[in-house]
Short mmCIF file of C-alpha atoms in Angstrom, two decimals:
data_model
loop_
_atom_site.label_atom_id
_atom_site.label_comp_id
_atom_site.label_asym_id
_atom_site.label_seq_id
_atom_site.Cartn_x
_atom_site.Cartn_y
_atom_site.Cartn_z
CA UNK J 19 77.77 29.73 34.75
CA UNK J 20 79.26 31.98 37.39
CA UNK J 21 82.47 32.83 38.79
CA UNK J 22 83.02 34.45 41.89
CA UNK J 23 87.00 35.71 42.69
CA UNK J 24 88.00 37.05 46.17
CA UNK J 25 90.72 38.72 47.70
CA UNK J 26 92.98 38.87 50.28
CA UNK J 27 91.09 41.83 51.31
CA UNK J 28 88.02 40.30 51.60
CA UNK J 29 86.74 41.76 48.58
CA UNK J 30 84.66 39.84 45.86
CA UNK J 31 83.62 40.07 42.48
CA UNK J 32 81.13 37.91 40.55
CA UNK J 33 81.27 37.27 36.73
CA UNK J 34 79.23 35.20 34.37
CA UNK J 35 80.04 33.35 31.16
CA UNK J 36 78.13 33.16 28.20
CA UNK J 37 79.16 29.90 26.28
CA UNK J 38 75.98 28.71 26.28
CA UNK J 39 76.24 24.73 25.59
CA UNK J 40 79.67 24.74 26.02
CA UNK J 41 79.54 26.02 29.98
CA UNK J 42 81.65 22.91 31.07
CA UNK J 43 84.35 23.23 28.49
CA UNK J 44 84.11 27.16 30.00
CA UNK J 45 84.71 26.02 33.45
CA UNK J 46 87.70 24.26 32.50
CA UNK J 47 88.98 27.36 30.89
CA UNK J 48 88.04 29.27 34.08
CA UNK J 49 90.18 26.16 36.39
CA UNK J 50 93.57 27.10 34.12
CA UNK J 51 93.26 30.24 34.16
CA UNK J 52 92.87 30.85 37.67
CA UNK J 53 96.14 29.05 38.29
CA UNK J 54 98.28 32.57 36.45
CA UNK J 55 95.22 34.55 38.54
CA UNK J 56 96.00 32.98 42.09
CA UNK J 57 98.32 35.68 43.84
CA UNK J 58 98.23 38.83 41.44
CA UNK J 59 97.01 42.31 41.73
CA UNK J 60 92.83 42.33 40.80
CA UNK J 61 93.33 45.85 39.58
CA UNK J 62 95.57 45.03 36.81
CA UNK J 63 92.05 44.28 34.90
CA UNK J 64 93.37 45.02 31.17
CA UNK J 65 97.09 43.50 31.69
CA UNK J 66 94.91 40.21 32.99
CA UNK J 67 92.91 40.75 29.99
CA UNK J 68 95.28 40.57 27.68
CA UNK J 69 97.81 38.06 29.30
CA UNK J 70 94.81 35.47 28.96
CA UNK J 71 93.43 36.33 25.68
CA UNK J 72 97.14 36.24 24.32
CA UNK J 73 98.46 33.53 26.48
CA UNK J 74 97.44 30.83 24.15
CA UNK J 75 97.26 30.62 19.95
CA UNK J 76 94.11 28.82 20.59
CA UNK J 77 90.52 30.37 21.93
CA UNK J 78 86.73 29.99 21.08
CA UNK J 79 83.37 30.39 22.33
CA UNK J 80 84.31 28.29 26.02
CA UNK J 81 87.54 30.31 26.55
CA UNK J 82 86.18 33.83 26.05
CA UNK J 83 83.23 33.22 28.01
CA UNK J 84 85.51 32.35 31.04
CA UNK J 85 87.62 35.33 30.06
CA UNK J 86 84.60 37.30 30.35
CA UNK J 87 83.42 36.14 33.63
CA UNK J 88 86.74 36.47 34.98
CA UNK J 89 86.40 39.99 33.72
CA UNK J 90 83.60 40.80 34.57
CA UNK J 91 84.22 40.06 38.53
CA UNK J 92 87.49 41.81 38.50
CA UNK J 93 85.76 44.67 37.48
CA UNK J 94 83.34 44.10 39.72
CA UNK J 95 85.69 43.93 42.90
CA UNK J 96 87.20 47.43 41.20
CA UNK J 97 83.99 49.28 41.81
CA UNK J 98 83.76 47.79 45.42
CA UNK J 99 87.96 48.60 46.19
CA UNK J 100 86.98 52.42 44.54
CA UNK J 101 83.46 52.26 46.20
CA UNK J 102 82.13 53.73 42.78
CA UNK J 103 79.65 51.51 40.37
CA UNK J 104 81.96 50.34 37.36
CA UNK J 105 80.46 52.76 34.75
CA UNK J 106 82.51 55.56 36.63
CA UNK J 107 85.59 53.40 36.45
CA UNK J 108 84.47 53.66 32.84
CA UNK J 109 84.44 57.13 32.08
CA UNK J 110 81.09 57.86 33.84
CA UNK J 111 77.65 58.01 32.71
CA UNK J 112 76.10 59.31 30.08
CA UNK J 113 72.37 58.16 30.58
CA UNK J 114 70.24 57.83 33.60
CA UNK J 115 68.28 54.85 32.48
CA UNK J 116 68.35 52.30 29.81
CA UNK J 117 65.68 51.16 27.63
CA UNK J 118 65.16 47.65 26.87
CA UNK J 119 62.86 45.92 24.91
CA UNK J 120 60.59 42.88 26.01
CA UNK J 121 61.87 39.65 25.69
CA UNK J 122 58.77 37.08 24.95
CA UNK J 123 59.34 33.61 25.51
CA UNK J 124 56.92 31.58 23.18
CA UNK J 125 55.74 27.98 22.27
CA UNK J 126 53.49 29.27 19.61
CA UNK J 127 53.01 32.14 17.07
CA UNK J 128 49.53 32.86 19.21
CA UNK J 129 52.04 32.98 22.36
CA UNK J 130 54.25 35.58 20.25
CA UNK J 131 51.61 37.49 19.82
CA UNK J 132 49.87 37.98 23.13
CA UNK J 133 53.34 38.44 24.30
CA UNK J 134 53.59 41.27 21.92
CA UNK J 135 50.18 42.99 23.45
CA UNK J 136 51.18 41.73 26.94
CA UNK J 137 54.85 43.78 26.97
CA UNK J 138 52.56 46.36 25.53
CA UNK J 139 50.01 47.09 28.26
CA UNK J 140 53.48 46.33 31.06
CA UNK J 141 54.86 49.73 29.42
CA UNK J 142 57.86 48.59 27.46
CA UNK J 143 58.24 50.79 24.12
CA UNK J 144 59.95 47.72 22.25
CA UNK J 145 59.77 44.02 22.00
CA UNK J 146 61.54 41.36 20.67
CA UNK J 147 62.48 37.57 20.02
CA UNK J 148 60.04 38.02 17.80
CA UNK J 149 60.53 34.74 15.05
CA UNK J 150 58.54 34.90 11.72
CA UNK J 151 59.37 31.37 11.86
CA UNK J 152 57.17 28.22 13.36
CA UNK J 153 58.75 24.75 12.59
CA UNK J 154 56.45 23.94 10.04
CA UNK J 155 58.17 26.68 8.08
CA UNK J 156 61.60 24.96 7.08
CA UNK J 157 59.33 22.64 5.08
CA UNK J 158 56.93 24.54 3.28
CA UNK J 159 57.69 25.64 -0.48
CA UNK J 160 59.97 28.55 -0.12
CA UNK J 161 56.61 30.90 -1.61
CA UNK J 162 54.85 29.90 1.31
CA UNK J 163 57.70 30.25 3.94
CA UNK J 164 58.00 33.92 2.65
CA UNK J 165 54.30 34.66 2.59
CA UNK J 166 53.57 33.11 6.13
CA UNK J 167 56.76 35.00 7.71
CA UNK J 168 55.95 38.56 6.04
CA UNK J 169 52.43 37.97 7.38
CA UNK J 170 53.67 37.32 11.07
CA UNK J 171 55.45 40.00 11.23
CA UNK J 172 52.53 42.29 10.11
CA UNK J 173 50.38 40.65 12.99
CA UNK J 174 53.27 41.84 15.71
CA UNK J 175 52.56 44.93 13.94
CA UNK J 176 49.40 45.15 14.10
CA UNK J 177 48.98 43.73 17.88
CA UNK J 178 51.16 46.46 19.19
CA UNK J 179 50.56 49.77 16.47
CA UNK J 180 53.50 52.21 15.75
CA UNK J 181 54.26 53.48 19.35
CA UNK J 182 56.10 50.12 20.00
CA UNK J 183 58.99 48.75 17.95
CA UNK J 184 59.87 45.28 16.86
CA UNK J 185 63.15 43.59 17.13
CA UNK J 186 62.95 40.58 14.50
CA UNK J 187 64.56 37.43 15.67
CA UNK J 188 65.61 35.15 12.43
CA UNK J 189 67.99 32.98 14.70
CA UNK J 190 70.49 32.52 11.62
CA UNK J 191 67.96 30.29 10.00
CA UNK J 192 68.23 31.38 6.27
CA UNK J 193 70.30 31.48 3.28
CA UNK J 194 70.95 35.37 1.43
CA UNK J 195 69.05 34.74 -1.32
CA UNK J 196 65.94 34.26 1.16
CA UNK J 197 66.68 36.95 3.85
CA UNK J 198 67.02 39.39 1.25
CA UNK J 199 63.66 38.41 0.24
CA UNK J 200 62.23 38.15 3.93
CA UNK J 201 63.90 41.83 4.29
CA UNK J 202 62.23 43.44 1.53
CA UNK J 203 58.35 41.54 2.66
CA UNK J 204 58.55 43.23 5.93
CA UNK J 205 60.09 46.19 5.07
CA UNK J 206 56.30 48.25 4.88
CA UNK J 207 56.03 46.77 8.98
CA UNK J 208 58.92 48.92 9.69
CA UNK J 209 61.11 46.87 12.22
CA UNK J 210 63.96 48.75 14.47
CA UNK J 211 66.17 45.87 13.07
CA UNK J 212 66.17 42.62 12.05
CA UNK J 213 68.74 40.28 14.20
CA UNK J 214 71.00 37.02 12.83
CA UNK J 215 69.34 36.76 9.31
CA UNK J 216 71.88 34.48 7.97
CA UNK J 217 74.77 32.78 9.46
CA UNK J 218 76.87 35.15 11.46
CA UNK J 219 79.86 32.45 10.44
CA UNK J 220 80.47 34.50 6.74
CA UNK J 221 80.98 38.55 7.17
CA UNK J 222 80.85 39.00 3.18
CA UNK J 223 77.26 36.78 3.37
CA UNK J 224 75.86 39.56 5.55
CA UNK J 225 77.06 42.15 4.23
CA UNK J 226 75.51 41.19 1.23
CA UNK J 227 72.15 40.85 2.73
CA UNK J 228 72.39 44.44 4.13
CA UNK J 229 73.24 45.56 0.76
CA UNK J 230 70.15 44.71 -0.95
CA UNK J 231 67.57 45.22 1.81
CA UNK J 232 66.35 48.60 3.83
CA UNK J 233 65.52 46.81 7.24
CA UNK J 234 68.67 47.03 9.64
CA UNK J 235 70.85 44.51 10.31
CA UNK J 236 71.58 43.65 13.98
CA UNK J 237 74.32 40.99 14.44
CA UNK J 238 77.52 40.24 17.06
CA UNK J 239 76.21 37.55 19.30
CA UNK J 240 78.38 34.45 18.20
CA UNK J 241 81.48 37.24 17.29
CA UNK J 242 84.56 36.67 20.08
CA UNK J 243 87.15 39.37 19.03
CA UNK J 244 86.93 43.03 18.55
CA UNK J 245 88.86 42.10 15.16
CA UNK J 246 85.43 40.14 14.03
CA UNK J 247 83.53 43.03 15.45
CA UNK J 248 85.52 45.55 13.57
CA UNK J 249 85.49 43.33 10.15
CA UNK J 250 82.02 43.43 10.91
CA UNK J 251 81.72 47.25 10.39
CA UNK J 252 84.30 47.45 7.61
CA UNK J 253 82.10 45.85 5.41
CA UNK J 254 79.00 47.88 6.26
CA UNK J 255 77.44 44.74 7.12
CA UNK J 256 75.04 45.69 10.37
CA UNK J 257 73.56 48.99 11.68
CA UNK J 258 73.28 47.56 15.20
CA UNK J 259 76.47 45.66 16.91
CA UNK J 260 75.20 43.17 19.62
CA UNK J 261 78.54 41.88 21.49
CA UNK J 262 77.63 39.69 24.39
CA UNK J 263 79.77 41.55 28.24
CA UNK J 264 79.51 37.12 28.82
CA UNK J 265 81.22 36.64 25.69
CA UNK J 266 83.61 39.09 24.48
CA UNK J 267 85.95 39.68 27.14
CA UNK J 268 83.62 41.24 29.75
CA UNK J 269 83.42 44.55 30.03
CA UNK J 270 86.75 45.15 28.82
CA UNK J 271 86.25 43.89 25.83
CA UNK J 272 82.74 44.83 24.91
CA UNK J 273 83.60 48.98 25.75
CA UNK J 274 86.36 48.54 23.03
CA UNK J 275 83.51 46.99 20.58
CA UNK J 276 81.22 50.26 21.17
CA UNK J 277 84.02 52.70 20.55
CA UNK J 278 84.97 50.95 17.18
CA UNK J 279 80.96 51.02 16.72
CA UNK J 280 81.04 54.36 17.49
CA UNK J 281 83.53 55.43 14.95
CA UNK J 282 81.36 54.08 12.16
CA UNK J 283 77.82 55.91 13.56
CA UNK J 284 76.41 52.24 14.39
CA UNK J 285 74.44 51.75 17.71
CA UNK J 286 74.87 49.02 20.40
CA UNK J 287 72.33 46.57 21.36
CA UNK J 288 73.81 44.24 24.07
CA UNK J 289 73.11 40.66 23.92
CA UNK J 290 71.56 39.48 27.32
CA UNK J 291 69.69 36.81 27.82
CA UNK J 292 70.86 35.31 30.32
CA UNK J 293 70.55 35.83 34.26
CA UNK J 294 70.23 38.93 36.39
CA UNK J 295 74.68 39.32 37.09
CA UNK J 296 74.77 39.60 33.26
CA UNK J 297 71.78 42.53 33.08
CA UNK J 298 74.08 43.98 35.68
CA UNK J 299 77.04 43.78 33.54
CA UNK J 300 75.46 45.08 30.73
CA UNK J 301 73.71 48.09 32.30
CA UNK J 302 77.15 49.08 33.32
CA UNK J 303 78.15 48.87 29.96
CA UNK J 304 75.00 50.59 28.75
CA UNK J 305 76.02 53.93 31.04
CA UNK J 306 79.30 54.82 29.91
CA UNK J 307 78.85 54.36 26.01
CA UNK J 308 77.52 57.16 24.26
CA UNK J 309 76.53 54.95 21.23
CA UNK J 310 74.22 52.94 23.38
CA UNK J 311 70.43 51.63 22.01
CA UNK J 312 68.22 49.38 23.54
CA UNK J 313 68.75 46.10 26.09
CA UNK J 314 67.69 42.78 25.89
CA UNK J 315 65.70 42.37 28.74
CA UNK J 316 64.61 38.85 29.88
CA UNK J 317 61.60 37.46 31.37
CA UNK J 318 62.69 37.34 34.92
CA UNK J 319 59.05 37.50 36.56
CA UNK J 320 58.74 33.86 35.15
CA UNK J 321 61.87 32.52 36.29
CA UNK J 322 62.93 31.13 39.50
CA UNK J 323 66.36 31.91 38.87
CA UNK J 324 65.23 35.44 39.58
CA UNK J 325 66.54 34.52 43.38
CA UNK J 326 69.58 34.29 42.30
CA UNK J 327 71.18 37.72 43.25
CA UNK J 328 69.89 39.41 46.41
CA UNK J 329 69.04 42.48 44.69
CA UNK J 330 66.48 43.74 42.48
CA UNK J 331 66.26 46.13 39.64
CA UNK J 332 64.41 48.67 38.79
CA UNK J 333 61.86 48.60 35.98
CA UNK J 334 59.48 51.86 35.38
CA UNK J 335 57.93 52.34 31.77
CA UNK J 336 60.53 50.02 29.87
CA UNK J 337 63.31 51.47 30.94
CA UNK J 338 65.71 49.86 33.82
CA UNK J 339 67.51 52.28 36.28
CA UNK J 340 71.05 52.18 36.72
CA UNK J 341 72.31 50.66 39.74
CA UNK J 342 74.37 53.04 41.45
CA UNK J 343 75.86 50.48 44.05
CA UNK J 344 79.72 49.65 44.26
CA UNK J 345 80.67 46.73 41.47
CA UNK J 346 78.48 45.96 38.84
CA UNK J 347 75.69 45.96 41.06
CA UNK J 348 74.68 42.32 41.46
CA UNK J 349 75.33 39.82 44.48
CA UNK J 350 74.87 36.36 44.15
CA UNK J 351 72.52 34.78 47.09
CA UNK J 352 74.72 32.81 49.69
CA UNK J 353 72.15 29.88 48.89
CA UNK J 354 72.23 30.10 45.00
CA UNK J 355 74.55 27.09 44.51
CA UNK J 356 72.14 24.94 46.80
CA UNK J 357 69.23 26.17 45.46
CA UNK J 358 69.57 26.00 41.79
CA UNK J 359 72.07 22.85 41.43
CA UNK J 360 74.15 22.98 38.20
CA UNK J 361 71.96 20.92 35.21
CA UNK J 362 73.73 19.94 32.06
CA UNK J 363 72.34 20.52 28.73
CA UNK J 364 71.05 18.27 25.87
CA UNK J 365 72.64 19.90 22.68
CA UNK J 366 68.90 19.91 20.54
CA UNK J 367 67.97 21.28 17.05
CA UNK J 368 65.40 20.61 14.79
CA UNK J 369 65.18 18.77 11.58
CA UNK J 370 63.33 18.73 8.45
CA UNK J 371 61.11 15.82 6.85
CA UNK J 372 64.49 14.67 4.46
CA UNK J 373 66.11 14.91 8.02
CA UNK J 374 68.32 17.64 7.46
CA UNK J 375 69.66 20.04 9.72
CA UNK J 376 68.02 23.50 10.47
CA UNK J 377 70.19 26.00 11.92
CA UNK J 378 68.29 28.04 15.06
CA UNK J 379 67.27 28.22 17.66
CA UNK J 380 64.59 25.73 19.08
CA UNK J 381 62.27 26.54 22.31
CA UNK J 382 62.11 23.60 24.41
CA UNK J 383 58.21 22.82 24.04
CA UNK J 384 58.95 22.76 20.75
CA UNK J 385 59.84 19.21 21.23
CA UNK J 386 58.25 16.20 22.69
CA UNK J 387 59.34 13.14 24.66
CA UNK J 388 62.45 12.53 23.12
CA UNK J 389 63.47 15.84 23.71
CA UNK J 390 66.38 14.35 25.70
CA UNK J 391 67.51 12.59 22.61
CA UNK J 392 68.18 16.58 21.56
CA UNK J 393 66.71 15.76 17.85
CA UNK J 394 63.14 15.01 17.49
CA UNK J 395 60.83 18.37 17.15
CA UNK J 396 56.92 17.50 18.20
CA UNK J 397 55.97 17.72 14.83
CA UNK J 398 58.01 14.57 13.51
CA UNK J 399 56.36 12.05 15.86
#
């Protein structure tokens, strides 16, 4: 979901949210605020900021993704009024390029793999969304869940060797008891981090998991506030913060999350998987944080929402330049609207044989011809 504010000057600024199945509750958000926006000074970026995050006693995942987007386009029409990228409205840069890891899409644990090899031989020095989970898992003995997982992992391991690192994706699917278990299996396949292993919902739950196990914890990407963020870190309960720019309050919000990151020595791994004007965003972040790690970097090449923006980026040896243009560096297409028509989404999950509820994520050919109904995996029918 996009948002694109312009000026009286003729300036504009683009923005995207990340509220993920709630984007039309978002662009409701986006239609009240923009009736306090209409007529004000763009470069008043942190009094907007706050005057919408604090306008109301009530917020949640659809208003602080159209916070963000709103942020992230006044920011962007900054850069262009300063003719500067954002990053040096930001305090200027203090890396060149930013690495990002490999973001495989997959229908199968055979798909994970070959991704694995695949982002390999492309030159990317990490890789990730890599589950140790297949949907047969949530219903085998908890013995076998553990064994099966522990061995996946060491597979990604093996397809790959020790000159690539592994991001773990556990997509909040387990309880403590079994991620500090999963955590201590895979420890010997030495992971850069493990993401989401339990519900990001309780702090004192995850911190309890990183307490017990020597794998780091990466976690942020359902977190709103920089008070969750910094709760977070109080309790020593992740070694990697990953706030979403779309989420958090743009890039307002998210360069307050790395400096309280910062202050407690733990690095920043920004959530993005979503189109090209949120890379953008988040390389812009990436620059001007000194605490900075690794990017999530989507499959674009397979996407034909890669025409989105009329610019490219550049990719060299895993690493993505940083733009250097005015803004944040990304311009939607005139066409984009016409050309990729809004869709709305089926809310889906997956369910076990008793017909219980698993919490994760689900890839779409993971289901079959009810997929529509958003609650039948393949393997039920």
């Amino acid at each position: 979901m996009f948002v694109r504010v312009t000026t009286d000057t003729g300036l504009t600024g683009v923005g995207e949210s990340g509220a993920w199945g709630h984007l039309e509750a978002s662009a409701k958000a986006v239609e009240t605020f923009k009736r306090y926006l209409i007529g004000r000074d763009p470069l008043r970026i942190e009094h907007h900021s706050q005057f919408m995050y604090r306008s109301s006693h009530f917020r949640g995942a659809a208003v602080m993704g159209a916070i963000s987007a709103i942020d992230i386009a006044l920011w962007d029409i900054a850069g262009k009024h300063f003719n500067a990228p954002c990053y040096q409205l930001l305090g200027g840069r203090c890396i060149d390029r930013a690495r990002v890891y490999y973001h495989v899409i997959y229908s199968s644990h055979e798909e994970l793999v070959e991704g694995c090899r695949r982002a390999k031989g492309m030159g990317f020095t990490a890789v990730g969304h890599l589950s140790p989970f297949v949907p047969e898992s949530f219903d085998m003995t908890h013995s076998m869940m553990m064994r099966d997982a522990a061995d996946r992992v060491g597979e990604y391991r093996e397809a790959v060797g020790d000159n690539v690192d592994l991001c773990i994706e556990v997509h909040r699917e387990l309880h403590p008891a079994q991620a500090i278990v999963l955590g201590n299996l895979i420890e010997r396949y030495r992971p850069m981090f493990i993401e989401d292993p339990v519900p990001p919902d309780d702090i004192d739950a995850m911190a309890r998991v990183a307490s017990h196990i020597n794998v780091p914890i990466a976690t942020g990407e359902r977190l709103l506030s920089i008070q969750e963020f910094e709760m977070l870190l109080r309790r020593e309960a992740a070694e990697y913060v990953r706030p979403d720019v779309c989420t958090v309050g743009g890039l307002t919000g998210a360069k307050k999350i790395a400096a309280i990151a910062e202050a407690c020595y733990v690095g920043v791994v920004p959530h993005n998987p979503l189109s090209r004007v949120s890379t953008a965003a988040c390389l812009q972040l990436a620059a001007c944080i000194p605490n900075f790690v690794i990017l999530e970097y989507p499959r674009y090449e397979t996407m034909p929402v890669k025409d989105l923006v009329k610019t490219d980026l550049r990719l060299e040896d895993g690493y993505l330049e940083i733009p250097d243009a005015p803004g944040i560096g990304a311009e939607l297409n005139d066409d984009a609207l016409e050309r990729f028509p809004y869709k709305p989404r089926t809310p889906q999950t997956m369910l076990r044989k008793d017909g219980s509820i698993v919490d994760c994520y689900v890839a779409p050919s993971f289901f079959g011809e009810d997929e529509e109904r958003g609650r039948i995996p393949r393997r039920q029918r």
